[in-house]
Amino acid sequence: DNTATSFRCVKSELTMAAFASLPPILQPKEEDIQMMLSAGVHTGCKNSDSSMEEYIWRRRNDGVHILNIGKTWEKLVLAARVIVAIENPEDVIAISARPYGMRAVLKFAHYTGAQSIAGRFTPGTFTNQITKQFKEPRLLIVTDPRTDSQSVREASYVNVPVIAICDSDSPLQYVDVAIPANNKGKLSIGLIYWLLAREVLRLRGIVSRATDWDVPVDLFFHRDPEELKKSEEEQAAKVEEAAAAAAAVAAASAVPAAPVYEEMAVDGAVEPAATMVEGAFAAPAAQSWEGEGAAAGAAAGEQW
């Protein structure tokens, strides 16, 4: 509606004014801001943490806090610069215990060369050297400081800096770089990781800023297994319907072939097979038994 449109216009003006502190090369494009607004990156929750007050822009009438997208982009660029400063990409670990962020961290690790831990974080991964999953990262990226609190706490024990996607109610204890964004929606989480991966590749010189990244953002979004199964079934049904329609068209266009009669040669003459069949099953010709009877009687008389 008009209210939402005007709100987005005002927010775009405010965010573009906030980007003045960034170099021109690091400033976002209008498409990036539109994608962040469409994914709901700026939408927080009704609760707020005192440490997140500087990242909250305003509060709506329904009680939902709105995050400052200008600071979101600034912290996104800062986080990308921190990641690029790590010489070995495998020393960076992206963690997500939240289901909506599992696919995003896997894709982020795939395209940036980092490691990922999707699902439950095993306690002692950073502190207990006896465990098989023991790791010694130099940088940690978490999707939610509250859900991934165990990994954040262990990172503080071993002096590992932490980059976290923080909502309006997220605690910032042991968090070094907080990216203010909605960390509860699958679209928002996927878009943040996609933008972070793209910025990292741009700073490394792998992806040019003049062209768009050829990896679609849809790959970073969470996919429900039931929805995937349903879409596969629908696609299979469409394929079967198309095959059945093609078979029906082929059957309708087919023309029945004319019957073929075989011919057989008898004494140099060609006769139809039907005539030969009739001749084969014809009644035998009448035979005379008088001559055979007389011959048999004469033979018996000679024996006696």
mmCIF file of C-alpha atoms in Angstrom:
data_model
loop_
_atom_site.group_PDB
_atom_site.id
_atom_site.type_symbol
_atom_site.label_atom_id
_atom_site.label_comp_id
_atom_site.label_asym_id
_atom_site.label_seq_id
_atom_site.Cartn_x
_atom_site.Cartn_y
_atom_site.Cartn_z
ATOM 1 C CA ASP A 1 0.000 0.000 0.000
ATOM 2 C CA ASN A 2 0.940 3.709 0.039
ATOM 3 C CA THR A 3 2.107 3.575 3.646
ATOM 4 C CA ALA A 4 4.568 0.772 2.946
ATOM 5 C CA THR A 5 5.810 2.529 -0.201
ATOM 6 C CA SER A 6 6.418 5.813 1.582
ATOM 7 C CA PHE A 7 8.074 3.970 4.448
ATOM 8 C CA ARG A 8 10.461 2.279 2.060
ATOM 9 C CA CYS A 9 11.244 5.560 0.315
ATOM 10 C CA VAL A 10 12.008 7.304 3.608
ATOM 11 C CA LYS A 11 14.115 4.374 4.774
ATOM 12 C CA SER A 12 16.035 4.323 1.485
ATOM 13 C CA GLU A 13 16.856 8.012 1.879
ATOM 14 C CA LEU A 14 18.048 7.472 5.441
ATOM 15 C CA THR A 15 20.142 4.465 4.550
ATOM 16 C CA MET A 16 21.740 6.137 1.545
ATOM 17 C CA ALA A 17 22.673 9.071 3.816
ATOM 18 C CA ALA A 18 24.250 6.620 6.245
ATOM 19 C CA PHE A 19 26.504 5.223 3.501
ATOM 20 C CA ALA A 20 28.335 8.521 3.143
ATOM 21 C CA SER A 21 31.030 7.271 5.540
ATOM 22 C CA LEU A 22 31.884 4.384 3.213
ATOM 23 C CA PRO A 23 34.151 4.710 0.182
ATOM 24 C CA PRO A 24 32.232 4.919 -3.091
ATOM 25 C CA ILE A 25 33.451 1.488 -4.167
ATOM 26 C CA LEU A 26 31.964 -0.133 -1.047
ATOM 27 C CA GLN A 27 28.606 1.590 -1.171
ATOM 28 C CA PRO A 28 25.637 -0.625 -2.078
ATOM 29 C CA LYS A 29 23.564 -0.399 -5.199
ATOM 30 C CA GLU A 30 19.853 0.298 -5.253
ATOM 31 C CA GLU A 31 19.220 -3.346 -6.141
ATOM 32 C CA ASP A 32 20.992 -4.492 -2.974
ATOM 33 C CA ILE A 33 18.800 -2.250 -0.801
ATOM 34 C CA GLN A 34 15.669 -3.493 -2.549
ATOM 35 C CA MET A 35 16.683 -7.106 -2.005
ATOM 36 C CA MET A 36 17.310 -6.472 1.698
ATOM 37 C CA LEU A 37 13.937 -4.796 2.105
ATOM 38 C CA SER A 38 12.153 -7.542 0.183
ATOM 39 C CA ALA A 39 13.767 -10.260 2.319
ATOM 40 C CA GLY A 40 12.800 -8.466 5.540
ATOM 41 C CA VAL A 41 16.362 -7.948 6.744
ATOM 42 C CA HIS A 42 15.290 -4.755 8.533
ATOM 43 C CA THR A 43 12.437 -6.418 10.449
ATOM 44 C CA GLY A 44 13.313 -7.166 14.056
ATOM 45 C CA CYS A 45 11.127 -8.536 16.824
ATOM 46 C CA LYS A 46 9.076 -7.040 19.633
ATOM 47 C CA ASN A 47 11.765 -7.549 22.253
ATOM 48 C CA SER A 48 15.011 -5.607 22.277
ATOM 49 C CA ASP A 49 18.336 -5.849 24.051
ATOM 50 C CA SER A 50 19.974 -2.815 25.570
ATOM 51 C CA SER A 51 23.173 -3.460 23.625
ATOM 52 C CA MET A 52 21.265 -3.373 20.320
ATOM 53 C CA GLU A 53 19.745 0.090 20.830
ATOM 54 C CA GLU A 54 22.243 1.792 18.544
ATOM 55 C CA TYR A 55 21.236 -0.508 15.665
ATOM 56 C CA ILE A 56 17.466 -0.004 16.056
ATOM 57 C CA TRP A 57 16.039 2.723 13.836
ATOM 58 C CA ARG A 58 12.488 2.938 15.176
ATOM 59 C CA ARG A 59 9.596 0.941 16.578
ATOM 60 C CA ARG A 60 6.361 0.349 14.712
ATOM 61 C CA ASN A 61 2.890 0.760 16.178
ATOM 62 C CA ASP A 62 2.531 -3.011 16.544
ATOM 63 C CA GLY A 63 5.667 -3.122 18.707
ATOM 64 C CA VAL A 64 8.069 -4.587 16.140
ATOM 65 C CA HIS A 65 11.500 -2.940 16.050
ATOM 66 C CA ILE A 66 12.941 -1.801 12.722
ATOM 67 C CA LEU A 67 16.696 -2.164 12.274
ATOM 68 C CA ASN A 68 18.878 0.422 10.547
ATOM 69 C CA ILE A 69 19.793 -1.058 7.195
ATOM 70 C CA GLY A 70 22.598 1.474 6.753
ATOM 71 C CA LYS A 71 24.433 0.031 9.742
ATOM 72 C CA THR A 72 23.617 -3.465 8.507
ATOM 73 C CA TRP A 73 25.516 -2.810 5.287
ATOM 74 C CA GLU A 74 28.411 -1.116 7.103
ATOM 75 C CA LYS A 75 28.852 -4.074 9.426
ATOM 76 C CA LEU A 76 28.478 -6.459 6.478
ATOM 77 C CA VAL A 77 31.396 -4.781 4.696
ATOM 78 C CA LEU A 78 33.427 -4.741 7.922
ATOM 79 C CA ALA A 79 32.803 -8.459 8.448
ATOM 80 C CA ALA A 80 33.885 -9.204 4.866
ATOM 81 C CA ARG A 81 37.114 -7.263 5.396
ATOM 82 C CA VAL A 82 37.788 -9.237 8.581
ATOM 83 C CA ILE A 83 37.202 -12.534 6.776
ATOM 84 C CA VAL A 84 39.523 -11.572 3.919
ATOM 85 C CA ALA A 85 42.257 -10.702 6.433
ATOM 86 C CA ILE A 86 42.464 -14.399 7.379
ATOM 87 C CA GLU A 87 45.154 -15.870 5.128
ATOM 88 C CA ASN A 88 43.846 -19.435 5.126
ATOM 89 C CA PRO A 89 40.101 -19.538 4.298
ATOM 90 C CA GLU A 90 39.754 -22.876 6.107
ATOM 91 C CA ASP A 91 40.502 -21.125 9.412
ATOM 92 C CA VAL A 92 37.060 -19.515 9.201
ATOM 93 C CA ILE A 93 34.106 -21.533 10.538
ATOM 94 C CA ALA A 94 30.447 -20.686 9.882
ATOM 95 C CA ILE A 95 28.009 -22.164 12.402
ATOM 96 C CA SER A 96 24.229 -22.414 12.403
ATOM 97 C CA ALA A 97 22.163 -24.475 14.823
ATOM 98 C CA ARG A 98 19.014 -22.843 13.444
ATOM 99 C CA PRO A 99 17.484 -24.940 10.620
ATOM 100 C CA TYR A 100 16.898 -21.884 8.423
ATOM 101 C CA GLY A 101 20.636 -21.163 8.392
ATOM 102 C CA MET A 102 22.044 -24.641 7.785
ATOM 103 C CA ARG A 103 21.897 -24.483 4.014
ATOM 104 C CA ALA A 104 23.214 -20.908 4.051
ATOM 105 C CA VAL A 105 26.359 -21.760 6.040
ATOM 106 C CA LEU A 106 27.023 -24.797 3.836
ATOM 107 C CA LYS A 107 26.820 -22.677 0.689
ATOM 108 C CA PHE A 108 28.861 -19.883 2.265
ATOM 109 C CA ALA A 109 31.602 -22.354 3.174
ATOM 110 C CA HIS A 110 31.484 -23.869 -0.310
ATOM 111 C CA TYR A 111 31.971 -20.595 -2.181
ATOM 112 C CA THR A 112 34.443 -18.939 0.210
ATOM 113 C CA GLY A 113 36.545 -21.989 1.125
ATOM 114 C CA ALA A 114 35.625 -21.850 4.823
ATOM 115 C CA GLN A 115 34.442 -24.645 7.107
ATOM 116 C CA SER A 116 30.887 -25.075 8.313
ATOM 117 C CA ILE A 117 29.069 -26.704 11.211
ATOM 118 C CA ALA A 118 25.376 -27.120 10.393
ATOM 119 C CA GLY A 119 23.199 -28.472 13.174
ATOM 120 C CA ARG A 120 24.085 -29.226 16.752
ATOM 121 C CA PHE A 121 27.412 -27.888 17.983
ATOM 122 C CA THR A 122 29.347 -30.501 19.960
ATOM 123 C CA PRO A 123 30.553 -28.992 23.252
ATOM 124 C CA GLY A 124 34.339 -28.985 23.501
ATOM 125 C CA THR A 125 34.938 -28.604 19.764
ATOM 126 C CA PHE A 126 37.180 -25.592 20.401
ATOM 127 C CA THR A 127 38.462 -26.469 23.886
ATOM 128 C CA ASN A 128 38.745 -30.267 24.242
ATOM 129 C CA GLN A 129 41.629 -31.626 22.177
ATOM 130 C CA ILE A 130 40.612 -35.248 22.772
ATOM 131 C CA THR A 131 37.414 -34.965 20.725
ATOM 132 C CA LYS A 132 37.482 -36.081 17.104
ATOM 133 C CA GLN A 133 35.814 -32.861 15.968
ATOM 134 C CA PHE A 134 38.427 -30.642 17.626
ATOM 135 C CA LYS A 135 39.063 -27.472 15.613
ATOM 136 C CA GLU A 136 41.284 -24.448 16.042
ATOM 137 C CA PRO A 137 39.690 -21.659 13.989
ATOM 138 C CA ARG A 138 40.887 -18.093 13.755
ATOM 139 C CA LEU A 139 37.445 -16.622 13.092
ATOM 140 C CA LEU A 140 33.906 -17.689 13.932
ATOM 141 C CA ILE A 141 30.667 -16.718 12.145
ATOM 142 C CA VAL A 142 27.403 -17.543 13.899
ATOM 143 C CA THR A 143 23.818 -17.149 12.724
ATOM 144 C CA ASP A 144 22.289 -16.394 16.127
ATOM 145 C CA PRO A 145 24.297 -15.552 19.280
ATOM 146 C CA ARG A 146 21.496 -16.937 21.449
ATOM 147 C CA THR A 147 21.016 -20.257 19.644
ATOM 148 C CA ASP A 148 24.766 -20.694 19.069
ATOM 149 C CA SER A 149 25.707 -19.547 22.568
ATOM 150 C CA GLN A 150 27.843 -22.630 23.266
ATOM 151 C CA SER A 151 30.157 -21.975 20.327
ATOM 152 C CA VAL A 152 30.357 -18.252 21.161
ATOM 153 C CA ARG A 153 31.293 -19.021 24.760
ATOM 154 C CA GLU A 154 33.980 -21.512 23.747
ATOM 155 C CA ALA A 155 35.366 -19.022 21.229
ATOM 156 C CA SER A 156 35.811 -16.552 24.081
ATOM 157 C CA TYR A 157 37.839 -19.171 25.989
ATOM 158 C CA VAL A 158 40.347 -19.566 23.138
ATOM 159 C CA ASN A 159 40.406 -15.882 22.066
ATOM 160 C CA VAL A 160 38.680 -16.377 18.706
ATOM 161 C CA PRO A 161 36.864 -13.318 17.321
ATOM 162 C CA VAL A 162 33.167 -13.765 16.579
ATOM 163 C CA ILE A 163 31.016 -12.333 13.782
ATOM 164 C CA ALA A 164 27.295 -12.718 14.482
ATOM 165 C CA ILE A 165 24.000 -11.904 12.773
ATOM 166 C CA CYS A 166 22.139 -10.138 15.585
ATOM 167 C CA ASP A 167 18.439 -9.378 15.858
ATOM 168 C CA SER A 168 16.974 -6.667 18.058
ATOM 169 C CA ASP A 169 16.879 -9.046 21.041
ATOM 170 C CA SER A 170 20.279 -10.722 20.576
ATOM 171 C CA PRO A 171 22.884 -10.510 23.351
ATOM 172 C CA LEU A 172 26.230 -9.067 22.247
ATOM 173 C CA GLN A 173 28.394 -10.677 24.913
ATOM 174 C CA TYR A 174 31.596 -12.106 23.368
ATOM 175 C CA VAL A 175 30.498 -10.804 19.931
ATOM 176 C CA ASP A 176 33.141 -8.696 18.174
ATOM 177 C CA VAL A 177 31.318 -7.766 14.939
ATOM 178 C CA ALA A 178 27.526 -7.634 15.098
ATOM 179 C CA ILE A 179 25.596 -7.537 11.806
ATOM 180 C CA PRO A 180 22.147 -6.147 12.704
ATOM 181 C CA ALA A 181 19.639 -8.164 10.702
ATOM 182 C CA ASN A 182 16.660 -10.457 11.017
ATOM 183 C CA ASN A 183 18.095 -13.851 12.013
ATOM 184 C CA LYS A 184 14.749 -15.661 12.275
ATOM 185 C CA GLY A 185 13.557 -15.615 8.644
ATOM 186 C CA LYS A 186 14.940 -17.978 6.036
ATOM 187 C CA LEU A 187 14.995 -15.280 3.355
ATOM 188 C CA SER A 188 16.854 -12.819 5.543
ATOM 189 C CA ILE A 189 19.461 -15.343 6.715
ATOM 190 C CA GLY A 190 20.091 -16.629 3.199
ATOM 191 C CA LEU A 191 20.427 -13.118 1.774
ATOM 192 C CA ILE A 192 22.875 -11.984 4.481
ATOM 193 C CA TYR A 193 25.163 -14.969 3.856
ATOM 194 C CA TRP A 194 24.872 -14.464 0.093
ATOM 195 C CA LEU A 195 25.831 -10.778 0.373
ATOM 196 C CA LEU A 196 28.677 -11.651 2.742
ATOM 197 C CA ALA A 197 30.039 -14.340 0.415
ATOM 198 C CA ARG A 198 29.794 -12.015 -2.593
ATOM 199 C CA GLU A 199 31.613 -9.201 -0.767
ATOM 200 C CA VAL A 200 34.349 -11.593 0.346
ATOM 201 C CA LEU A 201 34.897 -12.807 -3.210
ATOM 202 C CA ARG A 202 34.921 -9.237 -4.472
ATOM 203 C CA LEU A 203 37.554 -8.183 -1.952
ATOM 204 C CA ARG A 204 39.643 -11.195 -2.928
ATOM 205 C CA GLY A 205 39.400 -10.208 -6.571
ATOM 206 C CA ILE A 206 37.636 -13.398 -7.654
ATOM 207 C CA VAL A 207 34.373 -11.657 -8.593
ATOM 208 C CA SER A 208 34.295 -8.330 -10.417
ATOM 209 C CA ARG A 209 32.209 -5.477 -9.077
ATOM 210 C CA ALA A 210 31.299 -4.435 -12.616
ATOM 211 C CA THR A 211 29.282 -7.607 -13.213
ATOM 212 C CA ASP A 212 26.694 -9.496 -11.194
ATOM 213 C CA TRP A 213 27.623 -12.641 -9.300
ATOM 214 C CA ASP A 214 26.499 -15.650 -11.328
ATOM 215 C CA VAL A 215 25.382 -17.569 -8.200
ATOM 216 C CA PRO A 216 21.659 -17.031 -7.526
ATOM 217 C CA VAL A 217 20.596 -16.105 -4.024
ATOM 218 C CA ASP A 218 18.014 -18.910 -4.057
ATOM 219 C CA LEU A 219 20.785 -21.451 -3.396
ATOM 220 C CA PHE A 220 21.296 -19.978 0.080
ATOM 221 C CA PHE A 221 17.631 -20.216 1.092
ATOM 222 C CA HIS A 222 16.362 -22.998 3.310
ATOM 223 C CA ARG A 223 14.329 -25.681 1.537
ATOM 224 C CA ASP A 224 11.769 -27.758 3.345
ATOM 225 C CA PRO A 225 12.095 -31.497 2.515
ATOM 226 C CA GLU A 226 8.311 -31.847 2.310
ATOM 227 C CA GLU A 227 8.089 -28.971 -0.154
ATOM 228 C CA LEU A 228 10.900 -30.496 -2.222
ATOM 229 C CA LYS A 229 9.131 -33.864 -2.277
ATOM 230 C CA LYS A 230 5.865 -32.229 -3.262
ATOM 231 C CA SER A 231 7.481 -30.266 -6.084
ATOM 232 C CA GLU A 232 9.217 -33.415 -7.356
ATOM 233 C CA GLU A 233 5.912 -35.296 -7.378
ATOM 234 C CA GLU A 234 4.228 -32.463 -9.260
ATOM 235 C CA GLN A 235 7.028 -32.394 -11.799
ATOM 236 C CA ALA A 236 6.838 -36.182 -12.258
ATOM 237 C CA ALA A 237 3.061 -35.944 -12.752
ATOM 238 C CA LYS A 238 3.550 -33.276 -15.406
ATOM 239 C CA VAL A 239 6.086 -35.462 -17.203
ATOM 240 C CA GLU A 240 3.689 -38.423 -17.156
ATOM 241 C CA GLU A 241 0.842 -36.289 -18.495
ATOM 242 C CA ALA A 242 3.036 -34.998 -21.305
ATOM 243 C CA ALA A 243 4.112 -38.555 -22.201
ATOM 244 C CA ALA A 244 0.509 -39.776 -22.194
ATOM 245 C CA ALA A 245 -0.583 -36.892 -24.417
ATOM 246 C CA ALA A 246 2.253 -37.595 -26.860
ATOM 247 C CA ALA A 247 1.320 -41.289 -26.974
ATOM 248 C CA ALA A 248 -2.332 -40.424 -27.654
ATOM 249 C CA VAL A 249 -1.348 -38.101 -30.485
ATOM 250 C CA ALA A 250 0.906 -40.754 -31.991
ATOM 251 C CA ALA A 251 -1.866 -43.391 -31.797
ATOM 252 C CA ALA A 252 -4.383 -41.076 -33.437
ATOM 253 C CA SER A 253 -2.059 -40.206 -36.301
ATOM 254 C CA ALA A 254 -1.144 -43.833 -37.035
ATOM 255 C CA VAL A 255 -2.802 -45.338 -40.252
ATOM 256 C CA PRO A 256 -3.682 -49.084 -40.258
ATOM 257 C CA ALA A 257 -1.604 -51.027 -42.779
ATOM 258 C CA ALA A 258 -3.242 -52.934 -45.714
ATOM 259 C CA PRO A 259 -3.363 -56.771 -45.404
ATOM 260 C CA VAL A 260 -0.593 -58.655 -47.206
ATOM 261 C CA TYR A 261 -1.389 -61.894 -49.086
ATOM 262 C CA GLU A 262 1.377 -64.399 -49.597
ATOM 263 C CA GLU A 263 1.667 -66.301 -52.870
ATOM 264 C CA MET A 264 3.054 -69.772 -53.423
ATOM 265 C CA ALA A 265 4.359 -71.339 -56.638
ATOM 266 C CA VAL A 266 2.994 -74.768 -57.748
ATOM 267 C CA ASP A 267 4.330 -76.357 -60.963
ATOM 268 C CA GLY A 268 5.528 -73.042 -62.214
ATOM 269 C CA ALA A 269 2.122 -71.417 -61.681
ATOM 270 C CA VAL A 270 1.454 -68.884 -58.954
ATOM 271 C CA GLU A 271 -1.582 -69.565 -56.812
ATOM 272 C CA PRO A 272 -2.872 -67.706 -53.777
ATOM 273 C CA ALA A 273 -2.149 -69.312 -50.415
ATOM 274 C CA ALA A 274 -5.874 -69.609 -49.736
ATOM 275 C CA THR A 275 -6.274 -71.920 -52.777
ATOM 276 C CA MET A 276 -3.464 -74.156 -51.604
ATOM 277 C CA VAL A 277 -5.001 -74.390 -48.145
ATOM 278 C CA GLU A 278 -8.316 -75.436 -49.625
ATOM 279 C CA GLY A 279 -6.552 -78.075 -51.740
ATOM 280 C CA ALA A 280 -4.722 -79.438 -48.759
ATOM 281 C CA PHE A 281 -7.902 -80.064 -46.809
ATOM 282 C CA ALA A 282 -10.020 -81.310 -49.799
ATOM 283 C CA ALA A 283 -11.815 -84.689 -49.608
ATOM 284 C CA PRO A 284 -9.824 -87.662 -50.992
ATOM 285 C CA ALA A 285 -10.788 -88.984 -54.445
ATOM 286 C CA ALA A 286 -13.009 -92.113 -54.706
ATOM 287 C CA GLN A 287 -10.999 -95.372 -55.106
ATOM 288 C CA SER A 288 -12.060 -98.769 -56.705
ATOM 289 C CA TRP A 289 -11.770 -101.749 -54.350
ATOM 290 C CA GLU A 290 -12.903 -104.428 -56.885
ATOM 291 C CA GLY A 291 -9.483 -105.051 -58.407
ATOM 292 C CA GLU A 292 -7.777 -105.247 -55.057
ATOM 293 C CA GLY A 293 -10.416 -107.773 -53.783
ATOM 294 C CA ALA A 294 -9.955 -110.113 -56.794
ATOM 295 C CA ALA A 295 -6.171 -110.060 -56.461
ATOM 296 C CA ALA A 296 -6.430 -110.931 -52.759
ATOM 297 C CA GLY A 297 -8.713 -113.920 -53.518
ATOM 298 C CA ALA A 298 -6.374 -115.305 -56.188
ATOM 299 C CA ALA A 299 -3.412 -115.108 -53.804
ATOM 300 C CA ALA A 300 -5.333 -117.052 -51.126
ATOM 301 C CA GLY A 301 -6.282 -119.808 -53.624
ATOM 302 C CA GLU A 302 -2.669 -120.340 -54.594
ATOM 303 C CA GLN A 303 -1.602 -120.774 -50.953
ATOM 304 C CA TRP A 304 -4.154 -123.537 -50.429
#
